[in-house]
């Protein structure tokens, strides 16, 4: 996800000592773990990611079209600069959006950048969450602490989710892992 060359493996997060709860609550609604994966750059483990949704599905189109809250949860496996994460999300949004969609999302992307600018350098075991809270917006938090006001644009979280589940995901193997909670180890090139 964070480099233009190299390799990425997508594996169950539990293989790397990260356990995702089977159910969490966002906006007083239960969400279920849809899948987990691990992103690598070359041989370096970067982070694990878990996807929580109201109803499990193995179809990206179904997950992308689901109403109600959702959560992307990242657990860092090594330290990294926050701007790397922001750049990767922005590039992924651009790759999975039409030109018009992307331009309409620029204010929300700027708001994300401002929130990322308030974050410290991410350390191993830090948890970054992006909650889709439809009544409030997209809430970005580090270790449970919101980094700013919710990003109100209702198109923003679906655009972020397409970074991993869209037609041009960062890696197809990580997309597949997020759509299946029992993902098997697979090798793929980073986009």
PDB file of C-alpha atoms in Angstrom:
ATOM      1  CA  UNK A   1       0.000   0.000   0.000  1.00  0.00           C
ATOM      2  CA  UNK A   2       2.709   2.463   0.834  1.00  0.00           C
ATOM      3  CA  UNK A   3       5.149   1.934  -1.960  1.00  0.00           C
ATOM      4  CA  UNK A   4       4.956   1.760  -5.716  1.00  0.00           C
ATOM      5  CA  UNK A   5       7.208  -1.266  -5.986  1.00  0.00           C
ATOM      6  CA  UNK A   6       7.817  -4.356  -3.923  1.00  0.00           C
ATOM      7  CA  UNK A   7       5.709  -7.231  -2.746  1.00  0.00           C
ATOM      8  CA  UNK A   8       2.737  -7.567  -0.430  1.00  0.00           C
ATOM      9  CA  UNK A   9       1.400 -10.603   1.320  1.00  0.00           C
ATOM     10  CA  UNK A  10      -2.107 -10.768   2.626  1.00  0.00           C
ATOM     11  CA  UNK A  11      -2.503 -13.018   5.647  1.00  0.00           C
ATOM     12  CA  UNK A  12      -4.687 -13.318   8.679  1.00  0.00           C
ATOM     13  CA  UNK A  13      -3.716 -10.671  11.230  1.00  0.00           C
ATOM     14  CA  UNK A  14      -3.635 -13.295  13.980  1.00  0.00           C
ATOM     15  CA  UNK A  15      -0.532 -14.741  12.326  1.00  0.00           C
ATOM     16  CA  UNK A  16       1.267 -11.609  13.542  1.00  0.00           C
ATOM     17  CA  UNK A  17      -0.110 -11.426  17.066  1.00  0.00           C
ATOM     18  CA  UNK A  18      -2.935  -9.004  16.327  1.00  0.00           C
ATOM     19  CA  UNK A  19      -6.390 -10.156  17.363  1.00  0.00           C
ATOM     20  CA  UNK A  20      -9.494  -8.462  16.075  1.00  0.00           C
ATOM     21  CA  UNK A  21     -12.672  -8.801  18.123  1.00  0.00           C
ATOM     22  CA  UNK A  22     -15.423 -10.609  16.201  1.00  0.00           C
ATOM     23  CA  UNK A  23     -17.917  -7.827  17.019  1.00  0.00           C
ATOM     24  CA  UNK A  24     -17.529  -4.132  17.885  1.00  0.00           C
ATOM     25  CA  UNK A  25     -19.979  -1.240  18.260  1.00  0.00           C
ATOM     26  CA  UNK A  26     -19.999   1.971  16.224  1.00  0.00           C
ATOM     27  CA  UNK A  27     -22.785   4.503  16.773  1.00  0.00           C
ATOM     28  CA  UNK A  28     -24.579   2.024  19.059  1.00  0.00           C
ATOM     29  CA  UNK A  29     -24.779  -0.531  16.235  1.00  0.00           C
ATOM     30  CA  UNK A  30     -23.016  -3.901  16.316  1.00  0.00           C
ATOM     31  CA  UNK A  31     -20.517  -4.474  13.518  1.00  0.00           C
ATOM     32  CA  UNK A  32     -19.026  -7.833  12.570  1.00  0.00           C
ATOM     33  CA  UNK A  33     -15.490  -8.564  11.465  1.00  0.00           C
ATOM     34  CA  UNK A  34     -15.650  -9.219   7.742  1.00  0.00           C
ATOM     35  CA  UNK A  35     -11.956  -9.974   7.216  1.00  0.00           C
ATOM     36  CA  UNK A  36      -8.395  -9.126   8.165  1.00  0.00           C
ATOM     37  CA  UNK A  37      -5.123  -8.891   6.334  1.00  0.00           C
ATOM     38  CA  UNK A  38      -1.527  -7.785   6.636  1.00  0.00           C
ATOM     39  CA  UNK A  39       0.225  -5.350   4.317  1.00  0.00           C
ATOM     40  CA  UNK A  40       3.924  -5.694   3.593  1.00  0.00           C
ATOM     41  CA  UNK A  41       6.411  -3.556   1.709  1.00  0.00           C
ATOM     42  CA  UNK A  42       9.157  -5.825   0.420  1.00  0.00           C
ATOM     43  CA  UNK A  43       9.689  -8.053   3.481  1.00  0.00           C
ATOM     44  CA  UNK A  44       8.702  -5.442   6.061  1.00  0.00           C
ATOM     45  CA  UNK A  45       5.348  -5.908   7.784  1.00  0.00           C
ATOM     46  CA  UNK A  46       3.613  -2.508   7.766  1.00  0.00           C
ATOM     47  CA  UNK A  47       0.218  -2.931   9.391  1.00  0.00           C
ATOM     48  CA  UNK A  48      -2.767  -5.183   9.789  1.00  0.00           C
ATOM     49  CA  UNK A  49      -6.193  -4.058   8.704  1.00  0.00           C
ATOM     50  CA  UNK A  50      -9.606  -5.283   9.752  1.00  0.00           C
ATOM     51  CA  UNK A  51     -12.932  -4.446   8.152  1.00  0.00           C
ATOM     52  CA  UNK A  52     -16.079  -4.276  10.288  1.00  0.00           C
ATOM     53  CA  UNK A  53     -19.523  -4.162   8.660  1.00  0.00           C
ATOM     54  CA  UNK A  54     -23.176  -4.580   9.737  1.00  0.00           C
ATOM     55  CA  UNK A  55     -23.512  -7.861   7.790  1.00  0.00           C
ATOM     56  CA  UNK A  56     -20.662 -10.046   6.553  1.00  0.00           C
ATOM     57  CA  UNK A  57     -20.237 -10.415   2.813  1.00  0.00           C
ATOM     58  CA  UNK A  58     -17.659 -11.823   0.431  1.00  0.00           C
ATOM     59  CA  UNK A  59     -18.774  -9.414  -2.317  1.00  0.00           C
ATOM     60  CA  UNK A  60     -17.058  -6.034  -2.542  1.00  0.00           C
ATOM     61  CA  UNK A  61     -20.082  -4.473  -4.235  1.00  0.00           C
ATOM     62  CA  UNK A  62     -22.313  -5.598  -1.363  1.00  0.00           C
ATOM     63  CA  UNK A  63     -19.966  -4.192   1.286  1.00  0.00           C
ATOM     64  CA  UNK A  64     -19.530  -0.931  -0.619  1.00  0.00           C
ATOM     65  CA  UNK A  65     -23.308  -0.558  -0.922  1.00  0.00           C
ATOM     66  CA  UNK A  66     -24.155  -1.379   2.708  1.00  0.00           C
ATOM     67  CA  UNK A  67     -26.011   1.258   4.671  1.00  0.00           C
ATOM     68  CA  UNK A  68     -25.080   1.967   8.261  1.00  0.00           C
ATOM     69  CA  UNK A  69     -21.809   2.299  10.114  1.00  0.00           C
ATOM     70  CA  UNK A  70     -18.580   0.555   9.138  1.00  0.00           C
ATOM     71  CA  UNK A  71     -15.003   0.632  10.406  1.00  0.00           C
ATOM     72  CA  UNK A  72     -11.541   0.177   8.959  1.00  0.00           C
ATOM     73  CA  UNK A  73      -9.120  -0.607  11.799  1.00  0.00           C
ATOM     74  CA  UNK A  74      -5.348  -0.522  11.266  1.00  0.00           C
ATOM     75  CA  UNK A  75      -2.855  -1.866  13.783  1.00  0.00           C
ATOM     76  CA  UNK A  76       0.689  -0.744  13.051  1.00  0.00           C
ATOM     77  CA  UNK A  77       3.320  -3.468  13.026  1.00  0.00           C
ATOM     78  CA  UNK A  78       6.167  -0.962  12.684  1.00  0.00           C
ATOM     79  CA  UNK A  79       6.572   2.759  13.079  1.00  0.00           C
ATOM     80  CA  UNK A  80       5.648   4.874  10.112  1.00  0.00           C
ATOM     81  CA  UNK A  81       5.126   8.486   9.170  1.00  0.00           C
ATOM     82  CA  UNK A  82       1.490   9.547   9.110  1.00  0.00           C
ATOM     83  CA  UNK A  83       1.961  11.248   5.748  1.00  0.00           C
ATOM     84  CA  UNK A  84       2.689   7.822   4.209  1.00  0.00           C
ATOM     85  CA  UNK A  85      -0.762   6.635   5.242  1.00  0.00           C
ATOM     86  CA  UNK A  86      -2.425   9.846   4.057  1.00  0.00           C
ATOM     87  CA  UNK A  87      -0.655   9.735   0.699  1.00  0.00           C
ATOM     88  CA  UNK A  88      -1.599   6.099   0.177  1.00  0.00           C
ATOM     89  CA  UNK A  89      -5.253   6.796   0.971  1.00  0.00           C
ATOM     90  CA  UNK A  90      -5.315   9.853  -1.301  1.00  0.00           C
ATOM     91  CA  UNK A  91      -3.686   7.935  -4.179  1.00  0.00           C
ATOM     92  CA  UNK A  92      -6.117   5.057  -3.667  1.00  0.00           C
ATOM     93  CA  UNK A  93      -9.113   7.408  -3.663  1.00  0.00           C
ATOM     94  CA  UNK A  94      -7.894   8.962  -6.899  1.00  0.00           C
ATOM     95  CA  UNK A  95      -7.330   5.538  -8.521  1.00  0.00           C
ATOM     96  CA  UNK A  96     -10.837   4.365  -7.601  1.00  0.00           C
ATOM     97  CA  UNK A  97     -12.804   7.547  -8.365  1.00  0.00           C
ATOM     98  CA  UNK A  98     -13.778   9.351 -11.521  1.00  0.00           C
ATOM     99  CA  UNK A  99     -12.081  12.689 -12.058  1.00  0.00           C
ATOM    100  CA  UNK A 100     -15.292  14.506 -11.044  1.00  0.00           C
ATOM    101  CA  UNK A 101     -15.703  12.382  -7.899  1.00  0.00           C
ATOM    102  CA  UNK A 102     -12.095  13.006  -6.909  1.00  0.00           C
ATOM    103  CA  UNK A 103     -12.396  16.787  -7.349  1.00  0.00           C
ATOM    104  CA  UNK A 104     -15.591  16.828  -5.246  1.00  0.00           C
ATOM    105  CA  UNK A 105     -13.712  14.921  -2.514  1.00  0.00           C
ATOM    106  CA  UNK A 106     -10.785  17.369  -2.307  1.00  0.00           C
ATOM    107  CA  UNK A 107     -12.227  19.312   0.693  1.00  0.00           C
ATOM    108  CA  UNK A 108     -12.703  16.022   2.597  1.00  0.00           C
ATOM    109  CA  UNK A 109      -9.208  14.836   1.616  1.00  0.00           C
ATOM    110  CA  UNK A 110      -7.803  18.154   2.889  1.00  0.00           C
ATOM    111  CA  UNK A 111      -9.695  17.696   6.170  1.00  0.00           C
ATOM    112  CA  UNK A 112      -8.177  14.214   6.470  1.00  0.00           C
ATOM    113  CA  UNK A 113      -4.732  15.698   5.812  1.00  0.00           C
ATOM    114  CA  UNK A 114      -5.243  18.298   8.543  1.00  0.00           C
ATOM    115  CA  UNK A 115      -6.230  15.569  11.000  1.00  0.00           C
ATOM    116  CA  UNK A 116      -3.263  13.433  10.009  1.00  0.00           C
ATOM    117  CA  UNK A 117      -1.080  16.502  10.524  1.00  0.00           C
ATOM    118  CA  UNK A 118      -2.116  16.511  14.203  1.00  0.00           C
ATOM    119  CA  UNK A 119      -1.109  12.888  14.695  1.00  0.00           C
ATOM    120  CA  UNK A 120       2.206  11.872  16.155  1.00  0.00           C
ATOM    121  CA  UNK A 121       4.410   9.469  14.238  1.00  0.00           C
ATOM    122  CA  UNK A 122       2.687   6.107  14.321  1.00  0.00           C
ATOM    123  CA  UNK A 123       4.460   3.544  16.501  1.00  0.00           C
ATOM    124  CA  UNK A 124       4.174  -0.255  16.532  1.00  0.00           C
ATOM    125  CA  UNK A 125       0.853  -1.333  18.103  1.00  0.00           C
ATOM    126  CA  UNK A 126      -0.821   2.046  17.485  1.00  0.00           C
ATOM    127  CA  UNK A 127      -4.405   1.620  16.333  1.00  0.00           C
ATOM    128  CA  UNK A 128      -5.838   3.924  13.677  1.00  0.00           C
ATOM    129  CA  UNK A 129      -9.580   3.698  13.064  1.00  0.00           C
ATOM    130  CA  UNK A 130     -11.731   5.249  10.401  1.00  0.00           C
ATOM    131  CA  UNK A 131     -15.371   4.987  11.412  1.00  0.00           C
ATOM    132  CA  UNK A 132     -18.224   5.563   9.021  1.00  0.00           C
ATOM    133  CA  UNK A 133     -20.789   7.046  11.384  1.00  0.00           C
ATOM    134  CA  UNK A 134     -23.570   8.044   8.957  1.00  0.00           C
ATOM    135  CA  UNK A 135     -25.233  10.507  11.341  1.00  0.00           C
ATOM    136  CA  UNK A 136     -21.901  12.247  12.074  1.00  0.00           C
ATOM    137  CA  UNK A 137     -19.488  11.558   9.212  1.00  0.00           C
ATOM    138  CA  UNK A 138     -16.091   9.867   9.017  1.00  0.00           C
ATOM    139  CA  UNK A 139     -14.333   9.831  12.381  1.00  0.00           C
ATOM    140  CA  UNK A 140     -10.556   9.331  12.363  1.00  0.00           C
ATOM    141  CA  UNK A 141      -8.987   8.257  15.658  1.00  0.00           C
ATOM    142  CA  UNK A 142      -5.607   7.086  16.936  1.00  0.00           C
ATOM    143  CA  UNK A 143      -5.626   4.802  19.963  1.00  0.00           C
ATOM    144  CA  UNK A 144      -9.259   5.743  20.618  1.00  0.00           C
ATOM    145  CA  UNK A 145      -8.726   9.515  20.500  1.00  0.00           C
ATOM    146  CA  UNK A 146     -10.479  11.414  17.696  1.00  0.00           C
ATOM    147  CA  UNK A 147      -8.075  13.537  15.683  1.00  0.00           C
ATOM    148  CA  UNK A 148     -10.660  16.184  14.878  1.00  0.00           C
ATOM    149  CA  UNK A 149     -14.263  16.815  13.955  1.00  0.00           C
ATOM    150  CA  UNK A 150     -15.993  14.197  11.809  1.00  0.00           C
ATOM    151  CA  UNK A 151     -15.536  14.673   8.079  1.00  0.00           C
ATOM    152  CA  UNK A 152     -19.130  15.361   7.020  1.00  0.00           C
ATOM    153  CA  UNK A 153     -18.973  14.498   3.305  1.00  0.00           C
ATOM    154  CA  UNK A 154     -21.086  11.309   2.977  1.00  0.00           C
ATOM    155  CA  UNK A 155     -19.063  10.267  -0.100  1.00  0.00           C
ATOM    156  CA  UNK A 156     -15.748  10.296   1.784  1.00  0.00           C
ATOM    157  CA  UNK A 157     -15.849   6.987   3.703  1.00  0.00           C
ATOM    158  CA  UNK A 158     -17.085   5.000   0.676  1.00  0.00           C
ATOM    159  CA  UNK A 159     -14.177   6.513  -1.280  1.00  0.00           C
ATOM    160  CA  UNK A 160     -11.732   5.454   1.450  1.00  0.00           C
ATOM    161  CA  UNK A 161     -13.238   1.967   1.524  1.00  0.00           C
ATOM    162  CA  UNK A 162     -12.707   1.670  -2.253  1.00  0.00           C
ATOM    163  CA  UNK A 163      -8.958   2.104  -1.639  1.00  0.00           C
ATOM    164  CA  UNK A 164      -9.050  -1.487  -0.372  1.00  0.00           C
ATOM    165  CA  UNK A 165     -12.226  -2.868  -2.010  1.00  0.00           C
ATOM    166  CA  UNK A 166     -12.557  -0.917  -5.264  1.00  0.00           C
ATOM    167  CA  UNK A 167     -11.809  -1.955  -8.835  1.00  0.00           C
ATOM    168  CA  UNK A 168      -8.190  -0.819  -8.390  1.00  0.00           C
ATOM    169  CA  UNK A 169      -7.357  -1.836  -4.807  1.00  0.00           C
ATOM    170  CA  UNK A 170      -3.898  -1.378  -3.348  1.00  0.00           C
ATOM    171  CA  UNK A 171      -3.484  -5.135  -3.633  1.00  0.00           C
ATOM    172  CA  UNK A 172      -6.003  -7.682  -4.849  1.00  0.00           C
ATOM    173  CA  UNK A 173      -4.881 -10.130  -2.196  1.00  0.00           C
ATOM    174  CA  UNK A 174      -5.572  -7.693   0.634  1.00  0.00           C
ATOM    175  CA  UNK A 175      -8.973  -6.975  -0.918  1.00  0.00           C
ATOM    176  CA  UNK A 176      -9.693 -10.707  -0.932  1.00  0.00           C
ATOM    177  CA  UNK A 177      -8.545 -11.025   2.687  1.00  0.00           C
ATOM    178  CA  UNK A 178     -10.893  -8.258   3.827  1.00  0.00           C
ATOM    179  CA  UNK A 179     -13.748 -10.071   2.106  1.00  0.00           C
ATOM    180  CA  UNK A 180     -12.961 -13.379   3.837  1.00  0.00           C
ATOM    181  CA  UNK A 181     -12.155 -13.648   7.544  1.00  0.00           C
ATOM    182  CA  UNK A 182     -10.149 -16.833   6.935  1.00  0.00           C
ATOM    183  CA  UNK A 183      -7.731 -15.490   4.322  1.00  0.00           C
ATOM    184  CA  UNK A 184      -4.834 -17.663   3.281  1.00  0.00           C
ATOM    185  CA  UNK A 185      -1.279 -16.406   2.716  1.00  0.00           C
ATOM    186  CA  UNK A 186      -0.907 -15.065  -0.811  1.00  0.00           C
ATOM    187  CA  UNK A 187       1.851 -13.109  -2.563  1.00  0.00           C
ATOM    188  CA  UNK A 188       1.060 -10.081  -4.708  1.00  0.00           C
ATOM    189  CA  UNK A 189       2.777  -6.991  -6.074  1.00  0.00           C
ATOM    190  CA  UNK A 190       1.904  -3.643  -4.542  1.00  0.00           C
ATOM    191  CA  UNK A 191       0.013  -1.264  -6.843  1.00  0.00           C
TER     192      UNK A 191
END
